[in-house]
Coordinates of C-alpha atoms in Angstrom, one line a residue:
X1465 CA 10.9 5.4 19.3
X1466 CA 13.2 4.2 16.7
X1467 CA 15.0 7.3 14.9
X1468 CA 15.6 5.7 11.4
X1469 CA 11.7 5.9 10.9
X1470 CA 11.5 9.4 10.6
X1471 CA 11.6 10.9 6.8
X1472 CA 11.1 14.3 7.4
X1473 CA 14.3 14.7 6.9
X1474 CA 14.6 14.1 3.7
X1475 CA 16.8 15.3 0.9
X1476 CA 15.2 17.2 -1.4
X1477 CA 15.6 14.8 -4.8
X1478 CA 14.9 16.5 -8.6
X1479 CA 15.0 14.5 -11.4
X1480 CA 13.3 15.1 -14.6
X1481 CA 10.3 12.8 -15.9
X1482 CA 10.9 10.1 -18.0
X1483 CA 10.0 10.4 -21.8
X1484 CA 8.2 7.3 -21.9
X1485 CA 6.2 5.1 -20.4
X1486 CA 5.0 1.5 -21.0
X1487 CA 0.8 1.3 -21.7
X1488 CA 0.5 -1.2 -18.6
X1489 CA 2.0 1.4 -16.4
X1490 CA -0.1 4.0 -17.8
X1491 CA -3.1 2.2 -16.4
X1492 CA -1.9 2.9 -12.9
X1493 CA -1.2 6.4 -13.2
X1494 CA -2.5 9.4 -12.4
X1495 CA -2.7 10.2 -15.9
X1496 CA -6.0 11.1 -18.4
X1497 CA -3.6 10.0 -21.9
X1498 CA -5.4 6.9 -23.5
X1499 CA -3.2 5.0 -26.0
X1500 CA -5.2 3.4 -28.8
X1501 CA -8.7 2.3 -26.5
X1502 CA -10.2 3.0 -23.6
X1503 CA -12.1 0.8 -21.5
X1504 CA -16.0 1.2 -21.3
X1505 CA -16.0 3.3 -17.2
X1506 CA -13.0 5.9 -18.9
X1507 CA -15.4 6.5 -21.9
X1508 CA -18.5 7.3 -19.4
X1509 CA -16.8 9.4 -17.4
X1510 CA -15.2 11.5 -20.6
X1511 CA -19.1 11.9 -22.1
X1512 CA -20.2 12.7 -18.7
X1513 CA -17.6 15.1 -17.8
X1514 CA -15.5 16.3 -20.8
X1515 CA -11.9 15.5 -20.7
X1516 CA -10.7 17.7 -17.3
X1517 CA -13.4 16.1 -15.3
X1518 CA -12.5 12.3 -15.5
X1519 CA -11.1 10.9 -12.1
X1520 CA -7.1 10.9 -12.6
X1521 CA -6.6 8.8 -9.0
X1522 CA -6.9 4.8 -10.0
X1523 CA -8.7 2.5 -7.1
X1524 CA -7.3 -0.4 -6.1
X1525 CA -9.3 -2.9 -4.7
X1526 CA -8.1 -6.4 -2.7
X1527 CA -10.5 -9.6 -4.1
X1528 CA -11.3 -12.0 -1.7
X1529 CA -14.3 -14.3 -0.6
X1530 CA -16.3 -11.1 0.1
X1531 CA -15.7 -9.6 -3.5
X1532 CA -15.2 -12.3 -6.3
X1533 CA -18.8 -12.9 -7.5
X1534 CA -19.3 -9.0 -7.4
X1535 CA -15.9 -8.2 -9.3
X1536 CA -17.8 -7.2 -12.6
X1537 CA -20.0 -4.4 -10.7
X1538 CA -16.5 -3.4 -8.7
X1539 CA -15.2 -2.3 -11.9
X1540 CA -18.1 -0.5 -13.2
X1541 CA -18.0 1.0 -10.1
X1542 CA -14.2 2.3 -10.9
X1543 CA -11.7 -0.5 -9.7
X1544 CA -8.8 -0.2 -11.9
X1545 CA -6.4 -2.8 -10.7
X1546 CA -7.4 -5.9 -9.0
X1547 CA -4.8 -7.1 -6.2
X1548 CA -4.7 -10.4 -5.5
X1549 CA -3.3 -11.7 -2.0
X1550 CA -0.9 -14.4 -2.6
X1551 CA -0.5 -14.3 1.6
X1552 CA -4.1 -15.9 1.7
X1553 CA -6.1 -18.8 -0.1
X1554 CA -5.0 -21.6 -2.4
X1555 CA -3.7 -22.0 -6.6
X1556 CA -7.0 -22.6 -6.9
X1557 CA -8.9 -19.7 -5.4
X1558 CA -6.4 -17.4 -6.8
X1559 CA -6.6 -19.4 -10.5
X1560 CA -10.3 -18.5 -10.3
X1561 CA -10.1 -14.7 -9.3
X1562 CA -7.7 -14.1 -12.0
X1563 CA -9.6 -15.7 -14.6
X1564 CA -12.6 -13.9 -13.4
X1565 CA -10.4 -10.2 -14.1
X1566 CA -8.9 -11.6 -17.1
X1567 CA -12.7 -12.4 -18.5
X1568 CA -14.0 -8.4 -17.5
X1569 CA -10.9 -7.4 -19.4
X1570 CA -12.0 -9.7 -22.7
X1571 CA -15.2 -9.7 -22.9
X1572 CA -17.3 -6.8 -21.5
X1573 CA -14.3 -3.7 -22.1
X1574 CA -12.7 -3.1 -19.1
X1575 CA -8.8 -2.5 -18.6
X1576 CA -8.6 -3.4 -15.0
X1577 CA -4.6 -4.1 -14.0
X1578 CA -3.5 -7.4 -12.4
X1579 CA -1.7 -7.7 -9.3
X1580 CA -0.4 -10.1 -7.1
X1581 CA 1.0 -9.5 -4.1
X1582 CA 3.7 -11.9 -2.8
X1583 CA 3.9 -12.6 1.0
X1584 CA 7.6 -12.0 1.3
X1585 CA 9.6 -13.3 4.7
X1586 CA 7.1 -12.2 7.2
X1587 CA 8.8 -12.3 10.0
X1588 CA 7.3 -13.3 13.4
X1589 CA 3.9 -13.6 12.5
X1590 CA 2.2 -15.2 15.3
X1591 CA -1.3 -17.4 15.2
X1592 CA -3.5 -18.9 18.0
X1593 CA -4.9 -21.4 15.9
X1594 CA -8.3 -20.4 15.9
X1595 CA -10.0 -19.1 13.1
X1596 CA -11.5 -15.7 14.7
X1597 CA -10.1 -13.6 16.8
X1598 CA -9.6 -13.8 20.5
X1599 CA -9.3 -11.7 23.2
X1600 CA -6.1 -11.0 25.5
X1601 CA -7.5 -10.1 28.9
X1602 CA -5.7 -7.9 31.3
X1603 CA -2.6 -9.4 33.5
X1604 CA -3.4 -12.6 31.4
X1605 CA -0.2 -14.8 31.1
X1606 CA 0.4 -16.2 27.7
X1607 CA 2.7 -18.7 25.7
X1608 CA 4.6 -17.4 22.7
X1609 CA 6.4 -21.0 20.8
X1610 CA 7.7 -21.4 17.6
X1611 CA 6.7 -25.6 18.7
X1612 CA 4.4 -26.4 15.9
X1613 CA 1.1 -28.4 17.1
X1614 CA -1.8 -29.2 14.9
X1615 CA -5.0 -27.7 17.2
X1616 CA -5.4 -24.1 19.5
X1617 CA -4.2 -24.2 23.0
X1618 CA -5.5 -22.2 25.2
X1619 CA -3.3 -19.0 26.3
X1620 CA -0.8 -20.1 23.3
X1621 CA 0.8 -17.9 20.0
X1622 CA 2.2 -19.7 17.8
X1623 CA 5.4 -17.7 15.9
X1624 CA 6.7 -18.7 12.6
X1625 CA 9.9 -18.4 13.2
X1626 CA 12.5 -20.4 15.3
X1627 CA 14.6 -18.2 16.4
X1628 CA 12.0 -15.2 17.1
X1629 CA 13.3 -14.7 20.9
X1630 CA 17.0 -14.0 20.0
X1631 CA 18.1 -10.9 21.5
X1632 CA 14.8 -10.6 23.7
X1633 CA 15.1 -9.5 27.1
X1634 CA 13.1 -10.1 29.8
X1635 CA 11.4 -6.7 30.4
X1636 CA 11.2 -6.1 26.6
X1637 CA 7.4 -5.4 25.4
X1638 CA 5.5 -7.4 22.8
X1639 CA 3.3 -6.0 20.8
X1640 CA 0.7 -7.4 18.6
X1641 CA -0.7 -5.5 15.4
X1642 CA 1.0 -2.3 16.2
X1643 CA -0.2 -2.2 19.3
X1644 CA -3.6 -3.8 19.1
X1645 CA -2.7 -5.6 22.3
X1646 CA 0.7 -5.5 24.5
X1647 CA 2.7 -7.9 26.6
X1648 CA 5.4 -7.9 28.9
X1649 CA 7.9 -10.5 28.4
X1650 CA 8.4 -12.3 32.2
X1651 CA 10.3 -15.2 31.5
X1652 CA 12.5 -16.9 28.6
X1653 CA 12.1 -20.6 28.4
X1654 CA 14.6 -22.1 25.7
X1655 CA 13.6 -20.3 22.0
X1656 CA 10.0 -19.7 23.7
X1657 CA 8.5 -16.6 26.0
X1658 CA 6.2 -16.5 28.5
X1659 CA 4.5 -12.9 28.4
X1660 CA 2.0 -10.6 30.7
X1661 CA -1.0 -9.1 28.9
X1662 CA -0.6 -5.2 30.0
X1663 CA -3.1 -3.9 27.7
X1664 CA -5.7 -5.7 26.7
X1665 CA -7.3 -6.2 23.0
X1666 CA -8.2 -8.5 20.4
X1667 CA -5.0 -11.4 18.9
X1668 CA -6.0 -12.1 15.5
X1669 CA -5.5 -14.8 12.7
X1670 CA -1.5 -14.2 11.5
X1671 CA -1.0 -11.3 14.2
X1672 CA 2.1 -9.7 13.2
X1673 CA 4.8 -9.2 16.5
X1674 CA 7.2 -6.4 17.3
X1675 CA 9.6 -5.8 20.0
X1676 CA 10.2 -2.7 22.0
X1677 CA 12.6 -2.0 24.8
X1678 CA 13.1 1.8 25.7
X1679 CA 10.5 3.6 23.7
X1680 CA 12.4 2.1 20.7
X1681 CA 12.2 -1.2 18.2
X1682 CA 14.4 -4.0 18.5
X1683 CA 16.2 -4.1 15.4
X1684 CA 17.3 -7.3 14.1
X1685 CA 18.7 -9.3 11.0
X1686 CA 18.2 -13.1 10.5
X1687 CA 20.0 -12.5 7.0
X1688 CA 16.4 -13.7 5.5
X1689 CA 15.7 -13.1 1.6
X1690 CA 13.2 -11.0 0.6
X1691 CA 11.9 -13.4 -1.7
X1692 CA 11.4 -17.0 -0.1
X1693 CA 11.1 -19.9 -1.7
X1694 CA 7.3 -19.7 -2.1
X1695 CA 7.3 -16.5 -3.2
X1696 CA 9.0 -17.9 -6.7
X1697 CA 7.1 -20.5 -6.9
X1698 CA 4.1 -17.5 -7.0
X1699 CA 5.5 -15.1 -9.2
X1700 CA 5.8 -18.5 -11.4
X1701 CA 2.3 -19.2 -10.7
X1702 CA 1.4 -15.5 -11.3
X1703 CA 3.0 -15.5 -14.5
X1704 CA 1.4 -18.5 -16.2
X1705 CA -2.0 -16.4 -15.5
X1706 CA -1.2 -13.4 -17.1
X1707 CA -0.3 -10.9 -14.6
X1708 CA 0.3 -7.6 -14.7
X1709 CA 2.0 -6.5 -11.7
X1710 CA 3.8 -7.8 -8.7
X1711 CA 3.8 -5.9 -5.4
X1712 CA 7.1 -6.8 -3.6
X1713 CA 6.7 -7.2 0.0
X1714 CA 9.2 -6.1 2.6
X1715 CA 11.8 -4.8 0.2
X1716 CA 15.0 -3.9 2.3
X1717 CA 17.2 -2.6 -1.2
X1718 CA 17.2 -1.9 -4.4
X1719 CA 18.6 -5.2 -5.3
X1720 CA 15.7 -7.1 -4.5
X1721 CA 13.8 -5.1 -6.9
X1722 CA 16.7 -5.8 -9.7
X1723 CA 17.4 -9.2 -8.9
X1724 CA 13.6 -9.8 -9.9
X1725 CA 13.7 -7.1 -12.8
X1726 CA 16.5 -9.5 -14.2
X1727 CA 14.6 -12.4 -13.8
X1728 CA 11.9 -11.4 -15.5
X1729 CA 13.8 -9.6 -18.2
X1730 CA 15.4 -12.8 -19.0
X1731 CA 11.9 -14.1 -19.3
X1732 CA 11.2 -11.8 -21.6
X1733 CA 8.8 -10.5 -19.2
X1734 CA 9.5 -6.6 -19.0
X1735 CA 5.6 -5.6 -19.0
X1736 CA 5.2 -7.0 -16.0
X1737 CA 6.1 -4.0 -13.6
X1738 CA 7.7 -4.0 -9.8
X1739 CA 6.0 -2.1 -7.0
X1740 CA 7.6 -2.0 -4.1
X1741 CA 6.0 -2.1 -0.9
X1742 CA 7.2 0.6 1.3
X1743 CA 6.4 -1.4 4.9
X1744 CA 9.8 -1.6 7.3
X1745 CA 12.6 0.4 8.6
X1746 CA 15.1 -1.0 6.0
X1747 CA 12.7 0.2 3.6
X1748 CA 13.0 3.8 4.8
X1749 CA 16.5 3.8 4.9
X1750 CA 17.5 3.1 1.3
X1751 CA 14.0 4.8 0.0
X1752 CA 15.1 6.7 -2.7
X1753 CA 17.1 3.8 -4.4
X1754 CA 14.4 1.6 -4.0
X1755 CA 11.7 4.2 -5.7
X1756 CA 14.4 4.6 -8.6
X1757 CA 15.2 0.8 -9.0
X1758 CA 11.1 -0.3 -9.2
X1759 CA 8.2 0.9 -11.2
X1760 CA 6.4 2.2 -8.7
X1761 CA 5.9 2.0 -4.6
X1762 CA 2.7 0.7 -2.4
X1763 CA 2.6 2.8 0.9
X1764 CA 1.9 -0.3 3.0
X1765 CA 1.4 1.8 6.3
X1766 CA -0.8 -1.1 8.2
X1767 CA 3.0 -3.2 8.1
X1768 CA 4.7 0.1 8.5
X1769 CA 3.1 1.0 11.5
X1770 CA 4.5 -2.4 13.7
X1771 CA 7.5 -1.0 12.8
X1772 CA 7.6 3.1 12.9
X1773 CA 5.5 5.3 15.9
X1774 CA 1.9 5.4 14.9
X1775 CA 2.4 9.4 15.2
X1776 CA 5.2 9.8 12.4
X1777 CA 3.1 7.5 9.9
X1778 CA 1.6 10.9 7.9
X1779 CA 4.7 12.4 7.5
X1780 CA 5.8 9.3 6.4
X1781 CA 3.5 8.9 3.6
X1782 CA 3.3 12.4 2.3
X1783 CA 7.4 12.4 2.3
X1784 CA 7.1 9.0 0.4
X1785 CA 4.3 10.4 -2.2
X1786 CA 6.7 13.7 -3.1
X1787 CA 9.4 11.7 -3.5
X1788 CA 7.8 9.6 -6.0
X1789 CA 6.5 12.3 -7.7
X1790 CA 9.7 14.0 -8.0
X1791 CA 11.3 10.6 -9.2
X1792 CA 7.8 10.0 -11.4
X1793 CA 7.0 7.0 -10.4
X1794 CA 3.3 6.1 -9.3
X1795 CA 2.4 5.4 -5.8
X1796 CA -0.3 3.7 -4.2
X1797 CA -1.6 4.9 -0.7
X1798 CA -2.9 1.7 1.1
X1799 CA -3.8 0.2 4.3
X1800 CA -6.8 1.1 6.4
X1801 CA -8.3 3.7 4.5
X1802 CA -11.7 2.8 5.3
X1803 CA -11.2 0.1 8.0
X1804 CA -14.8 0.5 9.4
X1805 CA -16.5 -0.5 6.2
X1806 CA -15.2 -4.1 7.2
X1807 CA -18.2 -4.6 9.7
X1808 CA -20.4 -1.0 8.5
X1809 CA -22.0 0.8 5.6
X1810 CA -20.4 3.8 5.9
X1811 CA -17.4 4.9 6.9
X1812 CA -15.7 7.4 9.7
X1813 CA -15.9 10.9 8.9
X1814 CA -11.7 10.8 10.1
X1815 CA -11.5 7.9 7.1
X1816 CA -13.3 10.1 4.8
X1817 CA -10.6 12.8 5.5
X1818 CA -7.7 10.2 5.3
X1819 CA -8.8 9.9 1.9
X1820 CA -9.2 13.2 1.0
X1821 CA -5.5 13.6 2.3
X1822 CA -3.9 11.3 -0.1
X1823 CA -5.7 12.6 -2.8
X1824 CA -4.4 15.8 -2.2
X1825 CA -1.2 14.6 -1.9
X1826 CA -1.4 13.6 -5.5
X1827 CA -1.1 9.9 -4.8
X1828 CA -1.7 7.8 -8.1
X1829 CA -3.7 5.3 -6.6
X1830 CA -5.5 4.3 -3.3
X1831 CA -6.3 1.0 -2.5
X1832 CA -9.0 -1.2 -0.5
X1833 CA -7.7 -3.9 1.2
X1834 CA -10.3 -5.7 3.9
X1835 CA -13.2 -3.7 3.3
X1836 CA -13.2 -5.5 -0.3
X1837 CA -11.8 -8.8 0.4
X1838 CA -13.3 -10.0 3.7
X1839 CA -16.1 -7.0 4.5
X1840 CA -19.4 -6.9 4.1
X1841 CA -19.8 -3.6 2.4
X1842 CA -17.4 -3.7 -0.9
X1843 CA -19.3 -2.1 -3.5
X1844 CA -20.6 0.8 -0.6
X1845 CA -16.8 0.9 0.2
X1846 CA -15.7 1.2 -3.7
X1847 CA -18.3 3.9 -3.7
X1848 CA -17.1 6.0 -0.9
X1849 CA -13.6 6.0 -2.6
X1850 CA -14.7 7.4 -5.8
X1851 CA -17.0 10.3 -4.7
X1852 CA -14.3 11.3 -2.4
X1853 CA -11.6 11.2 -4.8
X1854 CA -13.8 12.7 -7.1
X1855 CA -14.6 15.5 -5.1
X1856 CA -11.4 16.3 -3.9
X1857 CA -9.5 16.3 -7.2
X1858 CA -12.9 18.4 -8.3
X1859 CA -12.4 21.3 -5.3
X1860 CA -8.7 20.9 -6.5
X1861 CA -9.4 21.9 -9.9
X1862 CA -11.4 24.9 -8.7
X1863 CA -9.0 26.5 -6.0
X1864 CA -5.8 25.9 -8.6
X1865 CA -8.7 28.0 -11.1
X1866 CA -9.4 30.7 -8.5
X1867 CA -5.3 30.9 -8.8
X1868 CA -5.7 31.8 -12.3
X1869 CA -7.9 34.8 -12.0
X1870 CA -6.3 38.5 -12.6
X1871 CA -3.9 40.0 -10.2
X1872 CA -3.7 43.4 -9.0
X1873 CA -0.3 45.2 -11.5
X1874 CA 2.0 45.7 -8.9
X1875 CA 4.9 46.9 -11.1
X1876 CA 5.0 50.7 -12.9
X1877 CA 8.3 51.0 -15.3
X1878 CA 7.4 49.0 -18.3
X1879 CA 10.5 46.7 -17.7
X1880 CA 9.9 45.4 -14.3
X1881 CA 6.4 45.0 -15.8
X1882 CA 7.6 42.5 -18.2
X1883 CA 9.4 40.7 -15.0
X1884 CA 6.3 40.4 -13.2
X1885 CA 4.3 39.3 -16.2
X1886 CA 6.7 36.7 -17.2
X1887 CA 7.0 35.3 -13.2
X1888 CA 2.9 35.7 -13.6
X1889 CA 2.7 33.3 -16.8
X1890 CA 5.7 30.4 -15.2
X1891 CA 3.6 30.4 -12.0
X1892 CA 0.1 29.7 -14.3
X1893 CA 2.2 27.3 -16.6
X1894 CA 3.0 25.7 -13.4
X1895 CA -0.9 25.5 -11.7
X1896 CA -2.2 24.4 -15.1
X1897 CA 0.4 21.3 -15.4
X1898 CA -1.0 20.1 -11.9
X1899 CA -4.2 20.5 -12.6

């Protein structure tokens, strides 16, 4: 598999926190300080719990058509910044879901963050033209055309982009989703391919494509920008409404995050803070600029896995976390945390644990994306977020306290009894800061 993916091998980076941060950033972080007010679920949890006990990792949740009329009992139930989609739906839908956030936030004492997230240049994103998904059967021979028609044919994928089979070789594999289903590419016809289904599975709405030849990706540049045209026209959009965020998709350096910081700033805009989404190779190559240049980073590891082995996506994420914590930025675990809650009530007992694992990690923030736009369950699925969280900063709290109790004296002369107690005291100073 492609060896720019993996991170373990990492630099160790050190830089000391920043003094200050801005209020609308503080909402994101990990962080118990209130400035001035707090919003009406922050106050019940400090009554219920007393100030160490509040929940210090924020929930993100994705509103869609599954979530919008139930937004003000998702943020009673804990959402703390509401991501809207720019990818999917119209002005209008979106006008409507961000009045709806802006109205909890005015009128019934909630501080729940605004995001947008822009679509970016989504390369080779394929669509069958049907509105559910449909299923790729074994051996099948299918179409892949950037040809634009206006109804589904049958055995046909649709890619939006013209050039999409440059540098394709017959031989190469295709896959869709990360692996969701795979082809064989048997035959180049002009810009288009014709491809062999060798493992079957499920082509859905905007499947996203990826090449492989060798065990490893085909890398390519069509000199795209990472903001298109739309995307502007969106962040203009967002702006007008009163966003608070913008989540940057497929950042490849740190210029695209200060091209828009200048934009803004020249807007006068400078509350309005950059994540960057963390969701290609390019990405992982210039990672730590990136982290430094934005305001914080989304670990977008359902994009990130087209791109990267599916085994080196953990390491991947906990390398990305540290880093940001070293750099103190906020990060935002997202993606498929509890993907079954889509179609279910309750989730996985392997979810459960994926979510346990970013908490652990000390992410900032972990997010919902399908399970509260499009599934059936989103309140169940908010719920499942925040008990886990909960408990796992909880158990946390208490193993970092069991760290606390007395240690046996190990030294005798009363100097190299001062040593040990002084080591003794940096280590606590050093537990009681994470906790």
């Amino acid at each position: 598999m492609a060896t720019s993916a993996a991170t373990g091998s990492l630099p160790s980076y050190l830089v000391p926190p920043s003094a200050s941060r801005r209020r609308r950033a503080n909402r994101i972080r990990a962080s118990t300080s209130v400035e001035g007010v707090m919003d009406v679920v922050s106050e019940a949890e400090l009554r219920e719990k007393g100030f160490m006990g509040m929940r210090k990792t924020k929930l993100v949740c994705t509103v869609g058509p599954a979530c919008l009329d139930t937004l003000p009992a998702l943020a009673r139930g804990g959402m703390g910044v509401a991501r809207v989609n720019l990818c999917h739906g119209g002005r209008d839908w979106h006008r409507a879901a961000m009045s709806e956030v802006r109205r909890l936030n005015e009128e019934e004492g909630f501080c729940v963050t605004l995001m947008v997230d822009t679509e970016g240049s989504q390369l080779l994103v394929a669509d069958h033209g049907g509105a559910a998904s449909v299923k790729a059967e074994d051996c099948s021979e299918w179409l892949f055309t950037s040809k634009k028609t206006d109804k589904a044919r049958p055995l046909t994928m649709q890619v939006n982009f013209d050039k999409f089979s440059e540098g394709i070789l017959v031989g190469d594999e295709l896959l869709i989703d990360g692996g969701m289903a795979t082809f064989e590419v048997t035959e180049k016809i002009g810009n288009d391919l014709r491809c062999k289904c060798t493992d079957p599975g499920l082509l859905l709405p905007r499947a996203k494509l990826s090449f492989w030849r060798d065990g490893k990706l085909v890398e390519r540049n069509f000199g795209l920008p990472t903001l298109s045209a739309k995307d502007w026209a969106d962040i203009e959009f967002g702006i007008t409404e009163g966003i608070d965020c913008i989540a940057l998709s497929f950042v490849k350096d740190a210029n695209d995050i200060k091209d828009l910081k200048t934009y803004l700033s020249r807007k006068s805009l400078d509350h309005i803070k950059i994540f960057a989404k963390i969701e290609s190779l390019e990405s992982l190559k210039n990672l730590k600029d990136i982290i430094e240049a934005s305001d914080g980073v989304m670990v977008a590891r359902g994009d990130l896995g087209v791109q990267v082995p599916l085994e080196q996506i953990p390491a991947i994420q906990e390398a990305i976390v540290e880093l940001c914590r070293k750099l103190n930025k906020p990060v935002i675990v997202a993606s498929q945390l509890l993907e079954s809650m889509v179609e279910y009530p309750t989730p996985t007992r392997a979810e459960v644990a994926d979510v346990s694992e970013a908490v652990r990690q000390y992410a900032d923030a972990i997010m919902l994306s399908a399970e509260s736009a499009i599934g059936s369950y989103p309140e169940k699925a908010l719920s499942v977020l925040r008990a886990t969280s909960e408990r796992m900063e909880s158990w946390s709290r208490e193993e970092n306290m069991q760290r606390l109790l007395p240690r046996h004296q190990l030294a005798i002369a009363l100097p190299d009894r001062i040593s040990e107690q002084i080591c003794t005291c940096a280590v606590e100073m050093g537990i009681c800061f994470l906790v």
